[in-house]
Coordinates of N, CA and C in Angstrom, one line a residue:
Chain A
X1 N 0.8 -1.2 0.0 CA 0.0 0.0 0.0 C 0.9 1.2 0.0
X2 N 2.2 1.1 -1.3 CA 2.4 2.7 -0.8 C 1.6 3.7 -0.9
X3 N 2.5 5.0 -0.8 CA 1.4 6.3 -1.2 C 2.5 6.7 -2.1
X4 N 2.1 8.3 -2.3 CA 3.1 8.9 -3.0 C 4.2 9.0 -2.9
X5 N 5.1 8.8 -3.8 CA 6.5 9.0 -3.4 C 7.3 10.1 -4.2
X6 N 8.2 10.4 -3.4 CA 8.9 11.8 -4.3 C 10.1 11.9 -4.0
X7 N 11.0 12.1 -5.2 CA 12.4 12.0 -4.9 C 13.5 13.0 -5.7
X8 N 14.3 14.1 -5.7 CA 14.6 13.3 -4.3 C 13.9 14.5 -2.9
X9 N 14.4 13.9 -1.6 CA 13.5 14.8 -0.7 C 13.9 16.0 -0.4
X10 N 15.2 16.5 -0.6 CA 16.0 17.6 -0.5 C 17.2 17.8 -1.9
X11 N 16.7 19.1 -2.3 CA 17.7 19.3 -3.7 C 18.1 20.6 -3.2
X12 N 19.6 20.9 -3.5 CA 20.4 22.0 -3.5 C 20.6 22.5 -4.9
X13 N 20.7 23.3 -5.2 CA 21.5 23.7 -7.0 C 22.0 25.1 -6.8
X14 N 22.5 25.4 -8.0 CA 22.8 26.7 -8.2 C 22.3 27.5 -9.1
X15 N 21.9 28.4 -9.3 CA 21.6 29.3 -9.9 C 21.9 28.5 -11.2
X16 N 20.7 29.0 -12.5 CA 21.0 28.5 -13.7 C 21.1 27.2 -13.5
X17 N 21.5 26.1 -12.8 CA 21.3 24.9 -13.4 C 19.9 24.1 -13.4
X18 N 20.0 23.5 -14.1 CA 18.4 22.5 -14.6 C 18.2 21.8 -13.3
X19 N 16.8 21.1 -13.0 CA 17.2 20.3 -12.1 C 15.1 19.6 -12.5
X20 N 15.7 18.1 -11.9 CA 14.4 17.6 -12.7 C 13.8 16.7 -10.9
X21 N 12.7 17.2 -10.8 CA 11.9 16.3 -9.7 C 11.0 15.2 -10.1
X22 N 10.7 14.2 -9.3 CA 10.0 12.9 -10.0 C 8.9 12.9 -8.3
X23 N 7.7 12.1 -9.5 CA 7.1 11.9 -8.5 C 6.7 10.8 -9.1
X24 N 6.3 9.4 -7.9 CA 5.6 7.9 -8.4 C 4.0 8.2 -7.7
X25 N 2.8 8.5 -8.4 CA 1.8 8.4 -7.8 C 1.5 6.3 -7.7
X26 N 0.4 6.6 -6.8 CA 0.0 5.7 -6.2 C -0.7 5.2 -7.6
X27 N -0.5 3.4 -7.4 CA -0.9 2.9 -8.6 C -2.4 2.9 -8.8
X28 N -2.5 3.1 -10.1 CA -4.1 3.4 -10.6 C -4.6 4.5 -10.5
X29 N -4.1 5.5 -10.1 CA -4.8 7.1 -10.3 C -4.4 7.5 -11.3
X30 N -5.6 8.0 -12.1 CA -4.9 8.6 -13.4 C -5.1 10.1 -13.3
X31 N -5.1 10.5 -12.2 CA -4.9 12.1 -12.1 C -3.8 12.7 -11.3
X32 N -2.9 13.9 -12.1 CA -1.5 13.5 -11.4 C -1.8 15.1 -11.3
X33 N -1.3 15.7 -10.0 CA -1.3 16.9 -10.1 C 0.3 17.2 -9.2
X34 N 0.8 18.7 -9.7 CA 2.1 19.3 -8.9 C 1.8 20.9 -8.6
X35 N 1.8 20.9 -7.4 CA 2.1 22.5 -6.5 C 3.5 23.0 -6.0
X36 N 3.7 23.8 -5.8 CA 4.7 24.8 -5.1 C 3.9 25.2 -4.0
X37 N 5.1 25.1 -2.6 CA 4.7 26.3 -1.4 C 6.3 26.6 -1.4
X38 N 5.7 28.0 -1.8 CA 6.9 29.1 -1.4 C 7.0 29.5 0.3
X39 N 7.9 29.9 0.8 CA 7.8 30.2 2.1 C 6.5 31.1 2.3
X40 N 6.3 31.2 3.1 CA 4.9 32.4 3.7 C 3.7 32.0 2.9
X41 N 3.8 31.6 1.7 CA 2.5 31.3 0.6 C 2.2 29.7 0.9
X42 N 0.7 30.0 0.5 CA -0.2 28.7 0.0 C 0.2 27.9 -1.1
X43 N -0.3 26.7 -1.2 CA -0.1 25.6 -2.3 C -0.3 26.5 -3.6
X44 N 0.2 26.2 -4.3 CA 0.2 26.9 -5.4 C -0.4 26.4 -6.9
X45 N -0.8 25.9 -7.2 CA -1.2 25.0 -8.6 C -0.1 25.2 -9.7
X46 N 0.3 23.9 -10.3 CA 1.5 24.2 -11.3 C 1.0 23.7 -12.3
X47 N 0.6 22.2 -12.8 CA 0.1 21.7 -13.8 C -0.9 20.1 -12.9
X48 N -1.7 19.7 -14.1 CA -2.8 18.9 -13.8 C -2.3 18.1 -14.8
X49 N -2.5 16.2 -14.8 CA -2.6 15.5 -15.8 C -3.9 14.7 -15.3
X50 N -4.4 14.3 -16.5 CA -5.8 13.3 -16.5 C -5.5 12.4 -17.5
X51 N -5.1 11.4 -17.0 CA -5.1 10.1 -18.1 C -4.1 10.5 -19.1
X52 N -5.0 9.9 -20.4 CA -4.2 10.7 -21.8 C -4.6 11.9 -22.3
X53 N -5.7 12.7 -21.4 CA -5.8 13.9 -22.1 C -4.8 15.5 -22.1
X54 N -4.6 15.7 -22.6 CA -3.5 16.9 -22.8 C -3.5 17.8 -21.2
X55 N -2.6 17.7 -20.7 CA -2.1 18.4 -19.2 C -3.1 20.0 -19.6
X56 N -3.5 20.2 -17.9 CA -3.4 21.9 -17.8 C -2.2 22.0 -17.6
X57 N -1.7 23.1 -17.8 CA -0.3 23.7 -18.2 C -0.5 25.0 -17.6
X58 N -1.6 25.7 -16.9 CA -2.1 26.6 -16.7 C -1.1 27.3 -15.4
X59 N -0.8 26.7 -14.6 CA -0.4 27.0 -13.7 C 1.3 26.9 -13.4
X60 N 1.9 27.0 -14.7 CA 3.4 27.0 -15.0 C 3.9 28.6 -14.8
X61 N 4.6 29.1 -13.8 CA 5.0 30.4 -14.1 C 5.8 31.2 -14.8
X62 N 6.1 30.1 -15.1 CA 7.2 30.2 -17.0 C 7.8 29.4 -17.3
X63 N 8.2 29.6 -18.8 CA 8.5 28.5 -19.2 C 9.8 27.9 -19.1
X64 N 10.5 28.2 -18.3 CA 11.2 27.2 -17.6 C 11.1 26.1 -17.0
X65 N 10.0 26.4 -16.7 CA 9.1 24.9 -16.4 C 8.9 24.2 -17.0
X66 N 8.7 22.9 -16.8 CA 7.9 21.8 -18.1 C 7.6 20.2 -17.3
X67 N 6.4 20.0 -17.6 CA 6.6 18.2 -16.9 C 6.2 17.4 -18.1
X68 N 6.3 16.3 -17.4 CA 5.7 15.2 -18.5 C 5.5 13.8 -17.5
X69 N 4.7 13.2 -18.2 CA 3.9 12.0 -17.0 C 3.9 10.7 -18.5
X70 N 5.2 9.8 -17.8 CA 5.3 9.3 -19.2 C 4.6 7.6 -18.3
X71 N 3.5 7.1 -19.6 CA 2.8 6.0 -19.8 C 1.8 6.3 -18.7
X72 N 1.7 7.1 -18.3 CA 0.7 7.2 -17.4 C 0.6 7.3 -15.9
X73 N 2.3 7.3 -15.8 CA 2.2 7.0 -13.8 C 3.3 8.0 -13.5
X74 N 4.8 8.0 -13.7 CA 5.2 8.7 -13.3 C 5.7 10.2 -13.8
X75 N 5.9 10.7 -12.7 CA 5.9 12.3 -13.9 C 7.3 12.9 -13.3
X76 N 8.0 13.8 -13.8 CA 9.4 14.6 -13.8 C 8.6 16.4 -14.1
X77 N 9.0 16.5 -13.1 CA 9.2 18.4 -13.4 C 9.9 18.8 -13.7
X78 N 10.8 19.7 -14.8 CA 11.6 20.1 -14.9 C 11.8 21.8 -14.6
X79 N 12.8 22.2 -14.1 CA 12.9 23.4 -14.0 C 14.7 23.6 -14.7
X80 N 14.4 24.4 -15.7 CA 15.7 24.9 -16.4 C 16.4 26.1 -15.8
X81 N 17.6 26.6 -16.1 CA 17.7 28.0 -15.4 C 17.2 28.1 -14.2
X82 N 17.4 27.4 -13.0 CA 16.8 27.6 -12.0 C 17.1 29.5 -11.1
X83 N 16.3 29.5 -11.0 CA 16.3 31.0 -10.3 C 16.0 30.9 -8.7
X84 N 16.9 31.8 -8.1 CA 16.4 31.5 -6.6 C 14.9 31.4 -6.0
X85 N 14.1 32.2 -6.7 CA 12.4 32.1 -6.4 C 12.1 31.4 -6.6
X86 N 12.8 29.9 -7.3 CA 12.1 28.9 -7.4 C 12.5 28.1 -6.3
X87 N 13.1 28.3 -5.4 CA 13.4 27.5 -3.9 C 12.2 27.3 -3.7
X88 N 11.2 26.7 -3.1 CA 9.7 26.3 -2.6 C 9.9 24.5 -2.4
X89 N 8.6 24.3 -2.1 CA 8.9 22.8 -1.4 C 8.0 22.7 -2.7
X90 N 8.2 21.4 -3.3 CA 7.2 20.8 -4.5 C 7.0 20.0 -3.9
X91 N 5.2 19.6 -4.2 CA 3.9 18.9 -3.9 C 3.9 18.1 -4.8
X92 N 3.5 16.9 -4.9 CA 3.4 16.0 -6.1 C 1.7 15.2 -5.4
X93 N 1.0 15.3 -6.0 CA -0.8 14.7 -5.4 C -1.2 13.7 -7.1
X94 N -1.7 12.7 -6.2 CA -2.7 12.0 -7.4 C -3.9 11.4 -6.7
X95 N -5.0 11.1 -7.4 CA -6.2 10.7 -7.2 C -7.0 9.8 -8.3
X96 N -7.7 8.9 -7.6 CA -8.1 7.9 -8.5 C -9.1 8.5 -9.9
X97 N -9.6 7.5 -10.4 CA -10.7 7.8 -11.8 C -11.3 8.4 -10.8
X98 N -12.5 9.6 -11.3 CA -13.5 10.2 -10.8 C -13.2 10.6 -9.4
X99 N -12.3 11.1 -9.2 CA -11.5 11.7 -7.6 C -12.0 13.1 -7.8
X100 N -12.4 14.1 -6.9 CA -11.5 15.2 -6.9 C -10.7 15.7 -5.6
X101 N -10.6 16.8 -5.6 CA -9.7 17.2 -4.5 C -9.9 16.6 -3.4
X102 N -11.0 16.5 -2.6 CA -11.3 15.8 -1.3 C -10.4 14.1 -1.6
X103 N -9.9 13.7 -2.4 CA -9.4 12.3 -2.8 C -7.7 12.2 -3.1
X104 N -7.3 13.5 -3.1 CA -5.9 13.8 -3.3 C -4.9 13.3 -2.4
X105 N -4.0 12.3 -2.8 CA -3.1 11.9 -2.1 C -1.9 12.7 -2.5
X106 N -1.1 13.0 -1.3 CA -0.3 14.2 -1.4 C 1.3 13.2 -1.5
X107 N 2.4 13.3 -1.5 CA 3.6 12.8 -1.8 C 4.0 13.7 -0.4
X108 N 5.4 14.0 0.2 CA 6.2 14.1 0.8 C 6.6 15.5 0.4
X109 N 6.6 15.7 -0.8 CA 7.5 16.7 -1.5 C 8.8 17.1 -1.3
X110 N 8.9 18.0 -2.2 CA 10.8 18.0 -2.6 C 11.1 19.2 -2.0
X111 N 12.2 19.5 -1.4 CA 12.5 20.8 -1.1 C 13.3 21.3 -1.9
X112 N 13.4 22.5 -2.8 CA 14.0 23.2 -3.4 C 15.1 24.1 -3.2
X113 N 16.0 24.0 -3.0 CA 16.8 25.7 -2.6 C 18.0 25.6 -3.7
X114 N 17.7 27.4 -4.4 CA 18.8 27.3 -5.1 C 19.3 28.5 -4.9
X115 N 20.9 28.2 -4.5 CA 21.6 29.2 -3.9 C 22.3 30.6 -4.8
Chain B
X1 N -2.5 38.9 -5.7 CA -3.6 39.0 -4.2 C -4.2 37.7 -4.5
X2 N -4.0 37.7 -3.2 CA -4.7 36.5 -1.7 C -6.1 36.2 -2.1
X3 N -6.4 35.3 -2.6 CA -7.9 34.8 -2.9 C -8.7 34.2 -1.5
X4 N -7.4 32.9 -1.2 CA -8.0 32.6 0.4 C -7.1 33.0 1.4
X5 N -7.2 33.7 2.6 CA -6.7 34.2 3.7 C -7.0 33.6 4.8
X6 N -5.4 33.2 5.3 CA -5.9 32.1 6.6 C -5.0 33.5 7.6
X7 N -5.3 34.4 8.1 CA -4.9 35.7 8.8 C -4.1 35.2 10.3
X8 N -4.9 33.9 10.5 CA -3.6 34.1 12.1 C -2.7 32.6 11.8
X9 N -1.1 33.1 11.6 CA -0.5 31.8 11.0 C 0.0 31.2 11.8
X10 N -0.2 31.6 13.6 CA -0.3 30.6 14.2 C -1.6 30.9 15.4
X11 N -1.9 29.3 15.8 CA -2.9 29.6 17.2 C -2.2 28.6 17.8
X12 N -2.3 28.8 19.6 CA -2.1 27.2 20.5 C -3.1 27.6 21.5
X13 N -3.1 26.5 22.0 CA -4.8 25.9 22.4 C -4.3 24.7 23.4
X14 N -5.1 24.9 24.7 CA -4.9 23.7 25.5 C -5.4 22.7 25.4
X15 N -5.1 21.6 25.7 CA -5.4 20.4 25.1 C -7.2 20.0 25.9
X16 N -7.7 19.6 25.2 CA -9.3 19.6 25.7 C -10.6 20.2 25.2
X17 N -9.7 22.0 25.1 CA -10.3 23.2 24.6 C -10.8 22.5 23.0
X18 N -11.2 23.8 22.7 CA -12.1 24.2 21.3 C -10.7 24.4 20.3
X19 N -10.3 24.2 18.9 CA -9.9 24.7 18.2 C -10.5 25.5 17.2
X20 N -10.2 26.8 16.7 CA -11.3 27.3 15.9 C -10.4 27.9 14.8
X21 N -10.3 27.3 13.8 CA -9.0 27.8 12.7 C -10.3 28.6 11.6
X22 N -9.5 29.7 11.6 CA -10.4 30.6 10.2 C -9.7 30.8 9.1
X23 N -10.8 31.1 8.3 CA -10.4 31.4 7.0 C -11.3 32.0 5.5
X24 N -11.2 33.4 5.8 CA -11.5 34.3 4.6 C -11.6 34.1 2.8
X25 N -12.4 34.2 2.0 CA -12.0 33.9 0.6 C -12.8 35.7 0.0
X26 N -12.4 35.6 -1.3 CA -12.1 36.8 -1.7 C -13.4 36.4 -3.2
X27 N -13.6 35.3 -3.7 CA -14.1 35.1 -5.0 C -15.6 34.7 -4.7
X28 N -16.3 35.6 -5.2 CA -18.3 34.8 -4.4 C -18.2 33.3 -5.8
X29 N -17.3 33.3 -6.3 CA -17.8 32.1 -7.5 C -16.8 30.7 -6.9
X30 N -16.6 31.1 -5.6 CA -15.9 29.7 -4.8 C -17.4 28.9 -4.5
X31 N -17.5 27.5 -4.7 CA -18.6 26.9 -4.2 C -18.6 25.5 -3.5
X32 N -16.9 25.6 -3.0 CA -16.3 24.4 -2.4 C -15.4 24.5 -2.1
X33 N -15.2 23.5 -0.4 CA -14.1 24.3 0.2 C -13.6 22.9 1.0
X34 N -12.3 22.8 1.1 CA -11.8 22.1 1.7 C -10.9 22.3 2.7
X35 N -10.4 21.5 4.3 CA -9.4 21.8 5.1 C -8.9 20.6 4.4
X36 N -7.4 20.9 5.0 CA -6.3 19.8 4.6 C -5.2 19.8 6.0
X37 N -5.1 18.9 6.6 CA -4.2 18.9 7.5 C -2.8 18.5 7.3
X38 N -1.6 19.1 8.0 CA 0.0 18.9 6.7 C 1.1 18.5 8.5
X39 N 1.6 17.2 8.2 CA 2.7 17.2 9.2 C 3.9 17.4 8.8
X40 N 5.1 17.7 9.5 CA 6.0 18.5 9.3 C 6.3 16.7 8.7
X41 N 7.4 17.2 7.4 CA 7.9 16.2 6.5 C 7.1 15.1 5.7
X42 N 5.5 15.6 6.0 CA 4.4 14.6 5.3 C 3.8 15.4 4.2
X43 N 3.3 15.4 2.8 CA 2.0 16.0 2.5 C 1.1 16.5 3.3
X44 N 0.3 17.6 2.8 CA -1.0 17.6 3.2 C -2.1 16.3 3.0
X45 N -2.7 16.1 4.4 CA -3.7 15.2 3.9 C -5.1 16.0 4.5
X46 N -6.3 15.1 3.4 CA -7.9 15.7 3.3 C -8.0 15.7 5.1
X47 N -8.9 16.7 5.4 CA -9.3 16.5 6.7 C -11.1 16.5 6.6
X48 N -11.8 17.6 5.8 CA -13.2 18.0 5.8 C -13.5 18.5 4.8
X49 N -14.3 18.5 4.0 CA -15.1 19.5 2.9 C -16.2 20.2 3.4
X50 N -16.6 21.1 2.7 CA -18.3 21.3 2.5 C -18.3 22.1 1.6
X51 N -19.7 22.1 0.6 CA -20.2 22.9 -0.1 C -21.4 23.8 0.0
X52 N -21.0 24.8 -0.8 CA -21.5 26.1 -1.0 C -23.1 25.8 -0.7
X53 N -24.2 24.9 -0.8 CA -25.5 24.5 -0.4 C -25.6 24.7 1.1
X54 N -24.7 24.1 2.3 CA -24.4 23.4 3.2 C -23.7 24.9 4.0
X55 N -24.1 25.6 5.4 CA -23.4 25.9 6.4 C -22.8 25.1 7.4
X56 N -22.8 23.9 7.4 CA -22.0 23.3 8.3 C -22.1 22.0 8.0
X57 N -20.5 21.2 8.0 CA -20.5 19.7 8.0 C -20.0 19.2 9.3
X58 N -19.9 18.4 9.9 CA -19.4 17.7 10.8 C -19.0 16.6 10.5
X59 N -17.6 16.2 10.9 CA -16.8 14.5 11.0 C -15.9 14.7 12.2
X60 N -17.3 14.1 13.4 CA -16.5 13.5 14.1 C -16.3 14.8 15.5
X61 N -14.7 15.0 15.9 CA -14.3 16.2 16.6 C -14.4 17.4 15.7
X62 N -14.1 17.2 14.6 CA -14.1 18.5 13.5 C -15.2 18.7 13.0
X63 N -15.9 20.2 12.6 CA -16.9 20.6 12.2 C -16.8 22.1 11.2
X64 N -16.8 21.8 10.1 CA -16.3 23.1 9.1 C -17.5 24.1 9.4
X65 N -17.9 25.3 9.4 CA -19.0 26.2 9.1 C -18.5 27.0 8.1
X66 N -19.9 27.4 7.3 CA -19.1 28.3 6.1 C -20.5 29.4 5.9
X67 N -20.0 30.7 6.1 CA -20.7 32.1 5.8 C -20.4 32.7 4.5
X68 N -21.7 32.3 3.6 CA -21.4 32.7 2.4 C -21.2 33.9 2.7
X69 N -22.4 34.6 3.1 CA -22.3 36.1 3.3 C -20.9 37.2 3.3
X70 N -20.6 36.1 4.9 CA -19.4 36.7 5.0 C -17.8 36.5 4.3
X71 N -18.2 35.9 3.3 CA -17.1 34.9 2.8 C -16.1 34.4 3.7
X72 N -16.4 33.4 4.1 CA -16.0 33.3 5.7 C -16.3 31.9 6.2
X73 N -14.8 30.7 6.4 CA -15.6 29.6 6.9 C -14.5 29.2 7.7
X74 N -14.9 28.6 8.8 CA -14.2 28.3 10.2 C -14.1 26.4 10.5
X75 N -12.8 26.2 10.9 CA -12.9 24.6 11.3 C -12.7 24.5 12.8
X76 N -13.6 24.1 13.8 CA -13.9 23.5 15.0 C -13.0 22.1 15.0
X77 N -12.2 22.3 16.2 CA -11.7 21.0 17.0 C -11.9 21.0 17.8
X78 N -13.1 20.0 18.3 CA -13.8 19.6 19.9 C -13.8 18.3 20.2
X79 N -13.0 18.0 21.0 CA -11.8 18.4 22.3 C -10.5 18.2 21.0
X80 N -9.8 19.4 21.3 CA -8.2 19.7 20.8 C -7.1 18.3 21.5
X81 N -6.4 18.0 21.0 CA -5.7 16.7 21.5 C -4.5 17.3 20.8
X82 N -3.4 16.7 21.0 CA -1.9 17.0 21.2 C -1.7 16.5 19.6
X83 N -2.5 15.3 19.2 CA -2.0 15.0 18.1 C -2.1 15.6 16.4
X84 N -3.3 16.8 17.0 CA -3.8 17.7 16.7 C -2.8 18.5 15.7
X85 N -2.1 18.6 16.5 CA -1.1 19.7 16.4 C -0.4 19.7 14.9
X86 N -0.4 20.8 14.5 CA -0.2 20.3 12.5 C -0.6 21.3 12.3
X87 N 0.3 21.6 11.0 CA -0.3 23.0 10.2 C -1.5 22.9 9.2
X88 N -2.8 23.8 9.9 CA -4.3 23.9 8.7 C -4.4 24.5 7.2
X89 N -4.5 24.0 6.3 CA -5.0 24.9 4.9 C -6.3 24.8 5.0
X90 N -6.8 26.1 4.6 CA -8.0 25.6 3.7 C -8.0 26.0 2.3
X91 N -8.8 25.3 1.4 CA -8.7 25.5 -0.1 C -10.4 25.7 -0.8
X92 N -10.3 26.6 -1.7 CA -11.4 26.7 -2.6 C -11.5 26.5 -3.7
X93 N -12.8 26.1 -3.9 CA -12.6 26.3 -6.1 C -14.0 26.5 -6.1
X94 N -14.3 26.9 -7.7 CA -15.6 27.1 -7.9 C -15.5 26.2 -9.3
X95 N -16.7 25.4 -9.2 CA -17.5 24.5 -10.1 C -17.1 24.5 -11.6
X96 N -16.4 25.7 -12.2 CA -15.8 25.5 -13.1 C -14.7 24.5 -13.4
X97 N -13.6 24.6 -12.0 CA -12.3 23.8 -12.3 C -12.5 23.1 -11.0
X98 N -12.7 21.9 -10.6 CA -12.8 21.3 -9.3 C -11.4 21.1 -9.0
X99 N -10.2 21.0 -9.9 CA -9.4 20.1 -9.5 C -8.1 21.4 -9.1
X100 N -8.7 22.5 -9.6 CA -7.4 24.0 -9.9 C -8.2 24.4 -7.9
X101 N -7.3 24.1 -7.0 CA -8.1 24.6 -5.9 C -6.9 25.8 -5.4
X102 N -7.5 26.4 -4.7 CA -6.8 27.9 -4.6 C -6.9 28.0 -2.8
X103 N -5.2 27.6 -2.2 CA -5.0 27.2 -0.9 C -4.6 28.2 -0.2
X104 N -4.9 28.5 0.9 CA -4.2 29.5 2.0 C -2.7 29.3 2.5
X105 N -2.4 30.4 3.3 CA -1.0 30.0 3.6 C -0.9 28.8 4.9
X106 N -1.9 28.6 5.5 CA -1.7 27.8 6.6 C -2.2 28.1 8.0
X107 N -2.3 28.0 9.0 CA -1.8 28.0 10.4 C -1.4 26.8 11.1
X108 N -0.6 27.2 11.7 CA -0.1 26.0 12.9 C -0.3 26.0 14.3
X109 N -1.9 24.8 14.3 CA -2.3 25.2 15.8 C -1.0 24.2 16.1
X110 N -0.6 24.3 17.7 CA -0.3 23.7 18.5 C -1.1 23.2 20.0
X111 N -1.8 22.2 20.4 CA -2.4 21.6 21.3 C -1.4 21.8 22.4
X112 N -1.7 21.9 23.4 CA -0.7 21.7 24.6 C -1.1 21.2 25.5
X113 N 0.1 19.8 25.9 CA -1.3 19.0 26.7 C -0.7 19.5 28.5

């Protein structure tokens, strides 16, 4: 019975370099969602996957960003050029067919800091 | 700007007492609202919903109330217990995007036994 898992749990970088987070949702949810909490701020919405239908992408704050959720389960965030604003703890949540929020299983998340 | 405002980012409460965590929203097209309880090094996990039809749900010690009017809904912990202790979100959305929910910063009651 795991749950979510997220790895890795603490990332350092530097400025400008790429750095990629993974998350394994729990098996059989086909809804995969990723947040940011920045210090002092709320969960943040980043992007949504549902199955095979085309991600919201809505909640990317630029395009330095990008994920992808390959065959259906696990997904990689990528952040290019990292900039220190993007230090925040990343959220990785999934939920089964016909879930919504009240059903979201949350991951651990990653902690960000780039110096 | 702050759509949902959780204003006191911390409260502590003696163990037994009432917990009363608040929290403000800003959009009248919110029509669902969730707490989420978060332990230090865990995810947030679900604690309570209710919707926009409904001024109050109850599960259990916890009991959400929600004032459309005042855009304004509060989570009750009766009796507060030590294990309690964890930082609160609450989160909103409106019927358009169920799944895009829009979270507050937090508070961290602490129970004290």
């Amino acid at each position: 019975g795991a749950g979510v898992s997220q790895s890795p749990s603490n990332k350092v970088t530097e400025k400008g370099k790429d750095v990629e987070l993974r998350c394994d949702p729990i098996s059989g949810h086909t809804a995969l969602y990723w947040y940011r909490q920045s210090l002092g701020q709320g969960l943040e919405f980043l992007i949504y996957f549902q199955g095979n239908s085309a991600p919201d992408k809505s909640g990317l704050p630029s395009d330095r960003f990008s994920a992808e959720r390959t065959g259906g389960s696990v997904s990689t965030l990528t952040i290019q050029r990292t900039q220190q604003e993007d230090s925040a703890v990343y959220l990785c949540a999934s939920s089964p067919p016909g879930g919504q929020a009240d059903t979201q299983y949350f991951g651990p998340g990653t902690r960000l800091t780039v110096l | 700007d702050q759509q949902v405002k959780q204003n006191s980012p911390s409260l502590s409460v003696q163990e037994g007492r009432i917990s009363i965590l608040n929290c403000d929203y800003t959009n009248s097209m919110f029509d669902y609202f969730l707490w989420y309880k978060k332990y230090p090094a865990e995810g947030p996990t679900f604690l309570i919903s209710i919707s926009s039809i409904k001024d109050k749900n109850e599960d259990g010690r916890f009991t959400v109330f929600l004032n459309k009017s005042a855009k304004h809904l509060s989570l009750h912990i009766v009796p507060s217990q030590p294990g309690d202790s964890a930082v609160y979100f609450c989160a909103a959305t409106g019927s358009s995007g169920t799944y895009k929910y829009i979270f507050g910063t937090g508070t961290r009651l602490k129970v004290l036994a």
